[in-house]
Coordinates of C-alpha atoms in Angstrom, one line a residue:
M1 CA -127.7 94.1 -45.0
L2 CA -130.4 97.0 -43.9
R3 CA -132.2 95.1 -41.2
E4 CA -133.8 98.7 -39.9
L5 CA -134.7 102.2 -40.3
T6 CA -135.8 104.8 -38.2
I7 CA -136.9 108.2 -39.2
E8 CA -138.4 110.7 -36.4
N9 CA -139.6 113.9 -38.2
I10 CA -138.9 113.8 -42.0
A11 CA -141.7 115.2 -44.1
I12 CA -145.2 113.8 -42.9
V13 CA -142.8 111.4 -40.2
K14 CA -143.2 111.8 -36.9
H15 CA -141.4 108.8 -35.5
E16 CA -141.4 105.1 -37.5
T17 CA -139.3 102.1 -37.2
I18 CA -139.5 99.9 -40.4
H19 CA -138.3 96.7 -40.1
F20 CA -136.1 94.8 -42.6
G21 CA -136.4 90.8 -43.6
A22 CA -134.2 88.5 -44.7
P23 CA -133.6 88.3 -48.1
F24 CA -135.5 91.4 -49.6
S25 CA -138.8 93.1 -47.8
V26 CA -141.5 95.0 -50.5
I27 CA -143.0 98.4 -49.7
A28 CA -146.1 98.7 -50.9
G29 CA -149.3 101.2 -49.9
E30 CA -151.9 103.7 -51.2
T31 CA -150.3 107.3 -52.4
G32 CA -149.6 109.1 -50.0
A33 CA -148.7 106.5 -47.4
G34 CA -144.8 107.4 -46.8
K35 CA -143.6 104.9 -49.3
T36 CA -141.5 107.7 -51.1
I37 CA -140.2 109.1 -47.6
I38 CA -138.5 105.9 -47.1
I39 CA -136.6 105.1 -50.6
E40 CA -135.4 108.8 -49.8
S41 CA -134.6 108.4 -45.6
I42 CA -132.3 105.1 -46.9
G43 CA -130.5 107.3 -49.9
L44 CA -130.0 110.0 -46.8
I45 CA -128.6 107.1 -44.3
M46 CA -126.0 106.4 -47.7
G47 CA -124.9 110.3 -48.4
D48 CA -127.8 112.2 -50.2
R49 CA -127.5 115.7 -49.8
A50 CA -130.3 116.7 -47.4
S51 CA -132.7 119.6 -47.7
K52 CA -134.5 121.6 -45.1
E53 CA -137.3 121.0 -46.7
L54 CA -137.4 117.5 -45.7
V55 CA -138.3 118.1 -41.9
R56 CA -141.2 118.1 -40.4
S57 CA -143.6 121.2 -40.5
G58 CA -143.2 122.6 -37.1
E59 CA -139.6 120.6 -36.1
K60 CA -136.3 121.7 -35.3
H61 CA -134.1 118.4 -36.1
A62 CA -135.2 115.6 -38.3
C63 CA -133.4 112.1 -37.4
I64 CA -132.9 108.6 -39.8
T65 CA -131.3 105.7 -38.3
A66 CA -130.2 102.8 -40.4
F67 CA -128.8 99.8 -38.5
F68 CA -127.3 97.2 -40.9
D69 CA -125.9 93.5 -40.4
S70 CA -124.3 91.1 -42.4
I71 CA -121.7 93.9 -43.5
P72 CA -119.0 92.6 -46.1
D73 CA -115.2 92.6 -45.4
Y74 CA -114.8 94.8 -48.3
I75 CA -117.2 97.2 -46.9
S76 CA -115.9 96.5 -42.9
N77 CA -112.7 98.0 -43.9
V78 CA -113.4 100.6 -46.5
I79 CA -115.4 101.8 -42.3
S80 CA -112.2 101.0 -40.7
K81 CA -109.8 103.1 -42.4
Y82 CA -112.5 106.2 -40.7
D83 CA -111.3 104.9 -36.8
I84 CA -115.0 103.6 -37.1
A85 CA -115.3 100.2 -35.2
C86 CA -117.0 97.6 -37.6
N87 CA -117.9 94.0 -36.6
E88 CA -120.6 92.5 -38.3
E89 CA -122.8 95.4 -37.4
V90 CA -123.1 99.3 -37.8
V91 CA -125.3 101.8 -36.7
I92 CA -125.2 104.6 -39.1
S93 CA -127.1 108.2 -38.1

């Protein structure tokens, strides 16, 4: 389960950390508040292709970090095949 997402230098976001609760979270806000940036950041952390246009104007790099916990065994087994240690928690950046 995704517990925390940190977004740095993506579009209009300089630095933001979002904490997700169990069993679900709702992303709501006015137009232009950044909901799409959150969803695109989750997509990027899951393997979507990045575009240099996503990097915040004037910045040289961007970073997204996701903290997952309660990793199911079948996902832990796949991650372990790549020699990445994975117990019940994993951080992807």
